[in-house]
Amino acid sequence: MRAQDLPDFKDLPPVPGMPPGTAWGIWDKNGERDNCGSLNLLTPENTKEAQKEIRTGQGVALNWSLQRVAEPGFAREQPKHTFKDLTPLGLAAFDEVIHINTQSGSQWDGFRHWAQQETGLYYNNLKHDEIPDPAHVEKNGIHNWTKRGGIVGRGVLIDYVAYAERHNIQYSAVTRHEITIHDIETAAKEQGVEFKPADILIIRSGWVKWHDEADEEARIKGARDGHEHVGVQGSKESVEWLWNHHFAAVAGDAIAFEAWPPKAPYRLHDHLLAMWGTPIGELWNLEELAEVCKRENRYSFFLTSAPLNIHGGVASPPNALAIF
Ligand code: UVW
């Protein structure tokens, strides 16, 4: 379905057993279950339109170092990187082994990560126990994003850090500071951004900047042991605004895109991942991106992302590039 044919939030057809505003079945085609949600908005036509954003040719990589976050929270593992010396095989060579929890650093949350919490159901009616079951490996696995040609489109950055400075808004990135739709719309206007359907909406909240500037003790307290951080407000207004703009995906630099902890019934994780099939990018490094946007005075760009091709995967480093 094209963005212009999608129903408004209030007109989404009811899905039995699910809260209003569930978008299951919308992208099912010829009796085949959809696994890609709003990524279906990224069509070849959209790519051709988005490539008009390339003017200077400068690329900015949005993955943070795999070694970041230094001390992950929510009992998540630090990445392990070991070298494997191939000298015993008569070769002057190295392999390496990388062991990561995909939630510990820059990531896309896929549709096997998070259920609508009250029903325990994942995007398009996938059940919790089906996820580790090989019989259901095709459902919602992140490999489906590779199969469809990755993520390619127009990215737009809302630099909330710069907006907060301009408007004298003081906050700590490791408190539950809410970014409202009014803030996003005002910042967009000030930055000269007009949203388009199928955009990939990226919000710089200041979490990575905080982490970069904090000492070890503060990082442990804020990132590993504290479970509060800045993000988009979870509210009726946010949910309706996000759906009605028909973004292909959303992303940010904090542990979650939304102000954490979330508050029912407007947990954005539930709506985006489980009810709509909209990927959430988290812990992206947006520092250089913000500098380039400011320098170019342009907050839209061509964006590509090639997630891991892992069959049945839950999440992935984004391997995202913004190209100006
Ligand atoms: C949090 O851990 C806050 O979010 P996610 O599970 O999406 O990483």
CSV table of C-alpha atoms and ligand atoms in Angstrom, one decimal:
chain,number,residue,atom,x,y,z
A,1,MET,CA,0.0,0.0,0.0
A,2,ARG,CA,1.3,3.5,-0.9
A,3,ALA,CA,1.6,6.1,1.8
A,4,GLN,CA,-1.2,8.2,0.3
A,5,ASP,CA,-3.5,5.2,0.6
A,6,LEU,CA,-2.8,4.4,4.2
A,7,PRO,CA,-5.7,5.2,6.6
A,8,ASP,CA,-5.4,7.9,9.2
A,9,PHE,CA,-4.8,6.6,12.7
A,10,LYS,CA,-8.5,7.0,13.7
A,11,ASP,CA,-9.6,5.0,10.6
A,12,LEU,CA,-7.3,2.0,11.1
A,13,PRO,CA,-9.5,-1.1,10.9
A,14,PRO,CA,-10.0,-2.8,14.2
A,15,VAL,CA,-7.9,-5.9,14.9
A,16,PRO,CA,-9.7,-8.4,17.3
A,17,GLY,CA,-8.1,-8.6,20.6
A,18,MET,CA,-5.7,-5.7,20.0
A,19,PRO,CA,-6.0,-2.1,21.1
A,20,PRO,CA,-7.3,0.5,18.5
A,21,GLY,CA,-4.6,1.8,16.2
A,22,THR,CA,-3.1,-1.6,15.3
A,23,ALA,CA,-2.0,-1.9,11.7
A,24,TRP,CA,-1.7,-5.7,11.2
A,25,GLY,CA,-2.6,-7.1,7.8
A,26,ILE,CA,-2.2,-3.7,6.0
A,27,TRP,CA,0.9,-4.9,4.1
A,28,ASP,CA,-0.1,-8.6,3.7
A,29,LYS,CA,-0.1,-9.3,-0.1
A,30,ASN,CA,-1.7,-12.1,-2.1
A,31,GLY,CA,-2.4,-14.1,1.1
A,32,GLU,CA,1.2,-13.8,2.2
A,33,ARG,CA,1.9,-12.6,5.7
A,34,ASP,CA,4.0,-9.3,5.8
A,35,ASN,CA,7.2,-9.2,7.8
A,36,CYS,CA,8.5,-5.7,6.9
A,37,GLY,CA,5.8,-3.3,8.2
A,38,SER,CA,6.3,0.4,7.3
A,39,LEU,CA,9.5,-0.5,5.4
A,40,ASN,CA,7.1,-1.3,2.6
A,41,LEU,CA,6.9,2.4,2.1
A,42,LEU,CA,10.5,2.4,0.8
A,43,THR,CA,9.9,1.6,-2.9
A,44,PRO,CA,12.3,2.0,-5.9
A,45,GLU,CA,10.3,5.2,-6.7
A,46,ASN,CA,11.0,6.5,-3.2
A,47,THR,CA,14.7,5.7,-3.6
A,48,LYS,CA,14.9,7.6,-6.9
A,49,GLU,CA,13.2,10.6,-5.2
A,50,ALA,CA,15.4,10.4,-2.1
A,51,GLN,CA,18.7,10.3,-4.1
A,52,LYS,CA,18.0,13.9,-5.1
A,53,GLU,CA,19.2,14.7,-1.6
A,54,ILE,CA,22.8,13.8,-2.7
A,55,ARG,CA,24.5,17.1,-3.5
A,56,THR,CA,27.9,17.3,-2.0
A,57,GLY,CA,28.6,13.5,-1.8
A,58,GLN,CA,29.8,13.6,1.8
A,59,GLY,CA,29.0,10.5,3.8
A,60,VAL,CA,28.5,10.3,7.5
A,61,ALA,CA,28.5,6.9,9.3
A,62,LEU,CA,25.9,6.6,12.1
A,63,ASN,CA,27.1,3.4,13.9
A,64,TRP,CA,28.7,4.2,17.2
A,65,SER,CA,31.8,2.1,18.0
A,66,LEU,CA,30.8,-1.5,18.8
A,67,GLN,CA,32.6,-1.0,22.1
A,68,ARG,CA,30.0,1.6,23.0
A,69,VAL,CA,28.0,1.7,25.3
A,70,ALA,CA,30.9,1.0,27.7
A,71,GLU,CA,28.6,-0.3,30.4
A,72,PRO,CA,25.2,-1.4,29.0
A,73,GLY,CA,22.1,-1.4,31.2
A,74,PHE,CA,19.2,-3.9,31.4
A,75,ALA,CA,21.7,-6.7,32.2
A,76,ARG,CA,23.0,-6.6,28.6
A,77,GLU,CA,26.4,-7.9,27.7
A,78,GLN,CA,29.4,-5.9,26.7
A,79,PRO,CA,30.7,-6.9,23.2
A,80,LYS,CA,33.6,-9.4,23.2
A,81,HIS,CA,36.2,-9.2,20.5
A,82,THR,CA,38.9,-11.9,20.3
A,83,PHE,CA,41.6,-12.5,17.8
A,84,LYS,CA,42.2,-16.0,16.4
A,85,ASP,CA,45.8,-16.4,15.3
A,86,LEU,CA,46.1,-18.7,12.2
A,87,THR,CA,49.8,-19.3,12.7
A,88,PRO,CA,49.2,-22.9,13.8
A,89,LEU,CA,47.7,-23.5,10.3
A,90,GLY,CA,51.0,-22.3,8.8
A,91,LEU,CA,49.4,-18.9,7.8
A,92,ALA,CA,50.6,-15.4,8.8
A,93,ALA,CA,47.0,-14.3,9.3
A,94,PHE,CA,44.2,-13.5,11.8
A,95,ASP,CA,40.6,-14.2,12.0
A,96,GLU,CA,38.5,-12.7,14.8
A,97,VAL,CA,35.4,-13.6,16.8
A,98,ILE,CA,32.9,-10.9,17.7
A,99,HIS,CA,30.2,-11.7,20.3
A,100,ILE,CA,27.6,-9.0,20.8
A,101,ASN,CA,24.1,-8.5,22.3
A,102,THR,CA,22.5,-6.5,19.4
A,103,GLN,CA,20.7,-4.3,22.0
A,104,SER,CA,24.0,-3.2,23.7
A,105,GLY,CA,25.0,-0.6,21.1
A,106,SER,CA,23.9,1.1,17.9
A,107,GLN,CA,20.9,-1.0,16.7
A,108,TRP,CA,17.7,-1.4,14.8
A,109,ASP,CA,15.0,-3.0,16.9
A,110,GLY,CA,13.3,-5.5,14.7
A,111,PHE,CA,9.9,-7.0,15.0
A,112,ARG,CA,10.9,-9.9,17.2
A,113,HIS,CA,12.3,-7.6,19.9
A,114,TRP,CA,9.2,-6.3,21.6
A,115,ALA,CA,5.5,-7.3,22.0
A,116,GLN,CA,2.4,-5.3,22.7
A,117,GLN,CA,2.9,-5.8,26.4
A,118,GLU,CA,-0.7,-6.5,27.5
A,119,THR,CA,-1.3,-9.2,24.8
A,120,GLY,CA,2.3,-10.5,24.5
A,121,LEU,CA,1.8,-10.4,20.7
A,122,TYR,CA,4.5,-9.2,18.3
A,123,TYR,CA,4.0,-7.5,14.9
A,124,ASN,CA,1.4,-9.2,12.7
A,125,ASN,CA,0.2,-11.6,15.5
A,126,LEU,CA,3.5,-13.5,16.1
A,127,LYS,CA,3.5,-15.2,19.5
A,128,HIS,CA,6.3,-15.1,22.0
A,129,ASP,CA,6.9,-18.8,22.0
A,130,GLU,CA,7.1,-18.9,18.2
A,131,ILE,CA,10.2,-16.7,18.1
A,132,PRO,CA,12.8,-19.3,19.1
A,133,ASP,CA,10.9,-22.0,17.2
A,134,PRO,CA,12.6,-22.8,13.9
A,135,ALA,CA,9.1,-23.6,12.4
A,136,HIS,CA,8.4,-19.9,12.6
A,137,VAL,CA,11.8,-18.5,11.6
A,138,GLU,CA,10.5,-16.6,8.6
A,139,LYS,CA,8.1,-14.5,10.7
A,140,ASN,CA,9.4,-11.0,11.5
A,141,GLY,CA,13.1,-12.1,11.3
A,142,ILE,CA,15.4,-9.2,10.5
A,143,HIS,CA,16.7,-11.2,7.4
A,144,ASN,CA,13.4,-10.0,5.7
A,145,TRP,CA,14.8,-6.5,5.7
A,146,THR,CA,17.9,-7.7,3.7
A,147,LYS,CA,15.6,-9.7,1.4
A,148,ARG,CA,13.7,-6.6,0.5
A,149,GLY,CA,16.9,-4.7,-0.4
A,150,GLY,CA,17.9,-3.1,3.0
A,151,ILE,CA,16.7,0.3,4.1
A,152,VAL,CA,17.2,3.1,1.6
A,153,GLY,CA,15.4,6.5,1.7
A,154,ARG,CA,15.3,10.1,2.8
A,155,GLY,CA,16.5,10.7,6.4
A,156,VAL,CA,15.6,13.8,8.3
A,157,LEU,CA,17.3,14.9,11.5
A,158,ILE,CA,15.6,16.8,14.3
A,159,ASP,CA,18.4,18.2,16.5
A,160,TYR,CA,16.7,18.5,19.8
A,161,VAL,CA,20.0,19.3,21.6
A,162,ALA,CA,20.4,22.5,19.4
A,163,TYR,CA,16.7,23.3,19.8
A,164,ALA,CA,16.9,23.0,23.6
A,165,GLU,CA,19.9,25.3,23.6
A,166,ARG,CA,18.0,27.9,21.5
A,167,HIS,CA,15.0,27.7,23.7
A,168,ASN,CA,16.9,27.6,27.0
A,169,ILE,CA,15.5,24.2,27.9
A,170,GLN,CA,17.7,22.6,30.6
A,171,TYR,CA,17.7,18.8,31.1
A,172,SER,CA,19.9,15.8,31.8
A,173,ALA,CA,19.9,13.1,29.1
A,174,VAL,CA,19.7,10.5,31.9
A,175,THR,CA,16.4,11.7,33.3
A,176,ARG,CA,12.9,11.1,31.9
A,177,HIS,CA,12.9,14.3,29.9
A,178,GLU,CA,10.1,14.3,27.3
A,179,ILE,CA,10.4,15.6,23.8
A,180,THR,CA,6.9,16.7,22.7
A,181,ILE,CA,5.4,16.8,19.2
A,182,HIS,CA,5.3,20.6,19.6
A,183,ASP,CA,9.1,20.5,20.2
A,184,ILE,CA,9.6,18.3,17.1
A,185,GLU,CA,7.4,20.5,14.9
A,186,THR,CA,8.9,23.7,16.1
A,187,ALA,CA,12.4,22.4,15.6
A,188,ALA,CA,11.5,21.2,12.2
A,189,LYS,CA,10.2,24.6,11.2
A,190,GLU,CA,13.3,26.3,12.6
A,191,GLN,CA,15.5,23.9,10.7
A,192,GLY,CA,13.6,24.3,7.5
A,193,VAL,CA,12.5,20.6,7.5
A,194,GLU,CA,9.3,19.5,5.8
A,195,PHE,CA,8.4,15.9,6.5
A,196,LYS,CA,7.5,13.6,3.6
A,197,PRO,CA,5.8,10.2,3.7
A,198,ALA,CA,8.3,7.3,4.0
A,199,ASP,CA,10.9,9.6,5.7
A,200,ILE,CA,13.2,8.0,8.2
A,201,LEU,CA,12.8,10.3,11.2
A,202,ILE,CA,15.9,10.7,13.3
A,203,ILE,CA,16.0,12.6,16.6
A,204,ARG,CA,19.2,13.7,18.4
A,205,SER,CA,18.2,13.8,22.1
A,206,GLY,CA,21.7,14.3,23.5
A,207,TRP,CA,22.2,10.8,25.1
A,208,VAL,CA,25.4,9.9,23.1
A,209,LYS,CA,26.8,13.5,23.8
A,210,TRP,CA,26.1,12.9,27.5
A,211,HIS,CA,27.8,9.5,27.4
A,212,ASP,CA,30.8,10.9,25.5
A,213,GLU,CA,31.2,13.7,28.1
A,214,ALA,CA,30.5,11.7,31.3
A,215,ASP,CA,33.2,10.2,33.4
A,216,GLU,CA,33.2,6.4,34.1
A,217,GLU,CA,31.4,6.7,37.4
A,218,ALA,CA,28.6,8.8,35.8
A,219,ARG,CA,28.3,6.4,32.9
A,220,ILE,CA,27.8,3.5,35.2
A,221,LYS,CA,25.3,5.4,37.2
A,222,GLY,CA,23.4,6.8,34.2
A,223,ALA,CA,23.7,4.0,31.5
A,224,ARG,CA,24.1,0.8,33.4
A,225,ASP,CA,22.3,1.3,36.7
A,226,GLY,CA,19.9,4.1,35.9
A,227,HIS,CA,16.9,3.3,33.8
A,228,GLU,CA,15.7,6.7,32.9
A,229,HIS,CA,16.5,8.8,29.8
A,230,VAL,CA,15.4,11.5,27.5
A,231,GLY,CA,13.2,10.7,24.5
A,232,VAL,CA,10.0,11.3,22.6
A,233,GLN,CA,6.9,11.7,24.8
A,234,GLY,CA,4.6,8.7,24.8
A,235,SER,CA,1.2,10.2,24.4
A,236,LYS,CA,-2.0,10.0,22.3
A,237,GLU,CA,-0.7,13.0,20.3
A,238,SER,CA,2.7,11.4,19.7
A,239,VAL,CA,1.1,8.1,18.5
A,240,GLU,CA,-1.3,9.8,16.2
A,241,TRP,CA,1.3,12.2,14.8
A,242,LEU,CA,3.8,9.4,14.2
A,243,TRP,CA,1.3,7.2,12.4
A,244,ASN,CA,-0.2,10.0,10.4
A,245,HIS,CA,3.2,11.1,9.1
A,246,HIS,CA,3.8,7.5,7.7
A,247,PHE,CA,7.5,7.4,8.5
A,248,ALA,CA,9.2,4.3,7.2
A,249,ALA,CA,11.3,4.1,10.4
A,250,VAL,CA,12.4,6.2,13.3
A,251,ALA,CA,15.7,6.4,15.1
A,252,GLY,CA,17.6,8.3,17.8
A,253,ASP,CA,20.7,8.4,19.9
A,254,ALA,CA,19.2,7.2,23.2
A,255,ILE,CA,18.7,3.7,24.6
A,256,ALA,CA,15.1,3.9,23.5
A,257,PHE,CA,13.6,6.4,21.0
A,258,GLU,CA,10.9,7.3,23.6
A,259,ALA,CA,11.3,8.9,27.1
A,260,TRP,CA,12.1,6.0,29.4
A,261,PRO,CA,10.5,4.4,31.3
A,262,PRO,CA,7.4,4.3,29.1
A,263,LYS,CA,3.9,4.8,30.4
A,264,ALA,CA,0.9,2.6,29.4
A,265,PRO,CA,-1.1,2.8,27.2
A,266,TYR,CA,1.2,5.0,25.1
A,267,ARG,CA,4.4,3.0,25.1
A,268,LEU,CA,5.9,3.9,21.7
A,269,HIS,CA,7.7,0.5,21.6
A,270,ASP,CA,4.3,-1.2,21.6
A,271,HIS,CA,2.9,1.0,18.9
A,272,LEU,CA,5.9,1.3,16.6
A,273,LEU,CA,7.3,-2.3,16.8
A,274,ALA,CA,4.4,-4.5,17.7
A,275,MET,CA,1.3,-2.7,16.4
A,276,TRP,CA,2.7,-1.1,13.2
A,277,GLY,CA,5.9,-2.8,12.2
A,278,THR,CA,8.0,0.4,12.3
A,279,PRO,CA,11.7,-0.2,13.0
A,280,ILE,CA,13.2,1.8,15.9
A,281,GLY,CA,16.9,2.8,15.7
A,282,GLU,CA,18.6,3.3,19.0
A,283,LEU,CA,22.0,4.5,20.2
A,284,TRP,CA,22.9,5.9,16.9
A,285,ASN,CA,25.9,8.2,16.9
A,286,LEU,CA,24.4,11.5,15.6
A,287,GLU,CA,27.1,13.8,16.7
A,288,GLU,CA,28.9,14.2,13.4
A,289,LEU,CA,25.6,14.1,11.5
A,290,ALA,CA,24.4,17.1,13.6
A,291,GLU,CA,27.6,19.0,12.8
A,292,VAL,CA,27.3,18.4,9.1
A,293,CYS,CA,23.6,19.3,9.0
A,294,LYS,CA,24.4,22.6,10.8
A,295,ARG,CA,27.3,23.4,8.5
A,296,GLU,CA,25.3,22.6,5.4
A,297,ASN,CA,22.2,24.2,6.9
A,298,ARG,CA,20.3,21.1,5.6
A,299,TYR,CA,18.6,18.5,7.8
A,300,SER,CA,17.6,16.0,5.2
A,301,PHE,CA,19.9,13.5,3.4
A,302,PHE,CA,20.0,10.2,1.6
A,303,LEU,CA,20.2,7.3,4.0
A,304,THR,CA,21.2,3.7,3.6
A,305,SER,CA,21.3,0.9,6.1
A,306,ALA,CA,22.3,-2.7,5.6
A,307,PRO,CA,21.3,-4.7,8.6
A,308,LEU,CA,22.8,-8.1,9.5
A,309,ASN,CA,21.5,-10.9,7.2
A,310,ILE,CA,20.8,-13.2,10.2
A,311,HIS,CA,17.9,-15.6,9.7
A,312,GLY,CA,15.2,-15.0,12.3
A,313,GLY,CA,17.3,-12.2,13.9
A,314,VAL,CA,15.7,-9.9,16.5
A,315,ALA,CA,17.8,-6.8,15.9
A,316,SER,CA,20.9,-5.6,14.2
A,317,PRO,CA,23.6,-2.9,14.1
A,318,PRO,CA,22.2,-0.4,11.6
A,319,ASN,CA,25.3,0.1,9.4
A,320,ALA,CA,23.7,3.3,8.4
A,321,LEU,CA,25.2,6.0,6.2
A,322,ALA,CA,23.8,9.5,5.7
A,323,ILE,CA,24.9,11.0,2.3
A,324,PHE,CA,24.6,14.7,1.6
B,1,UVW,C1,15.4,-0.2,26.3
B,1,UVW,O1,16.2,-1.1,26.7
B,1,UVW,C2,15.1,1.0,27.1
B,1,UVW,O2,14.9,-0.2,25.1
B,1,UVW,P1,15.3,-1.4,24.0
B,1,UVW,O3,14.8,-2.7,24.6
B,1,UVW,O4,14.5,-1.1,22.8
B,1,UVW,O5,16.8,-1.4,23.8
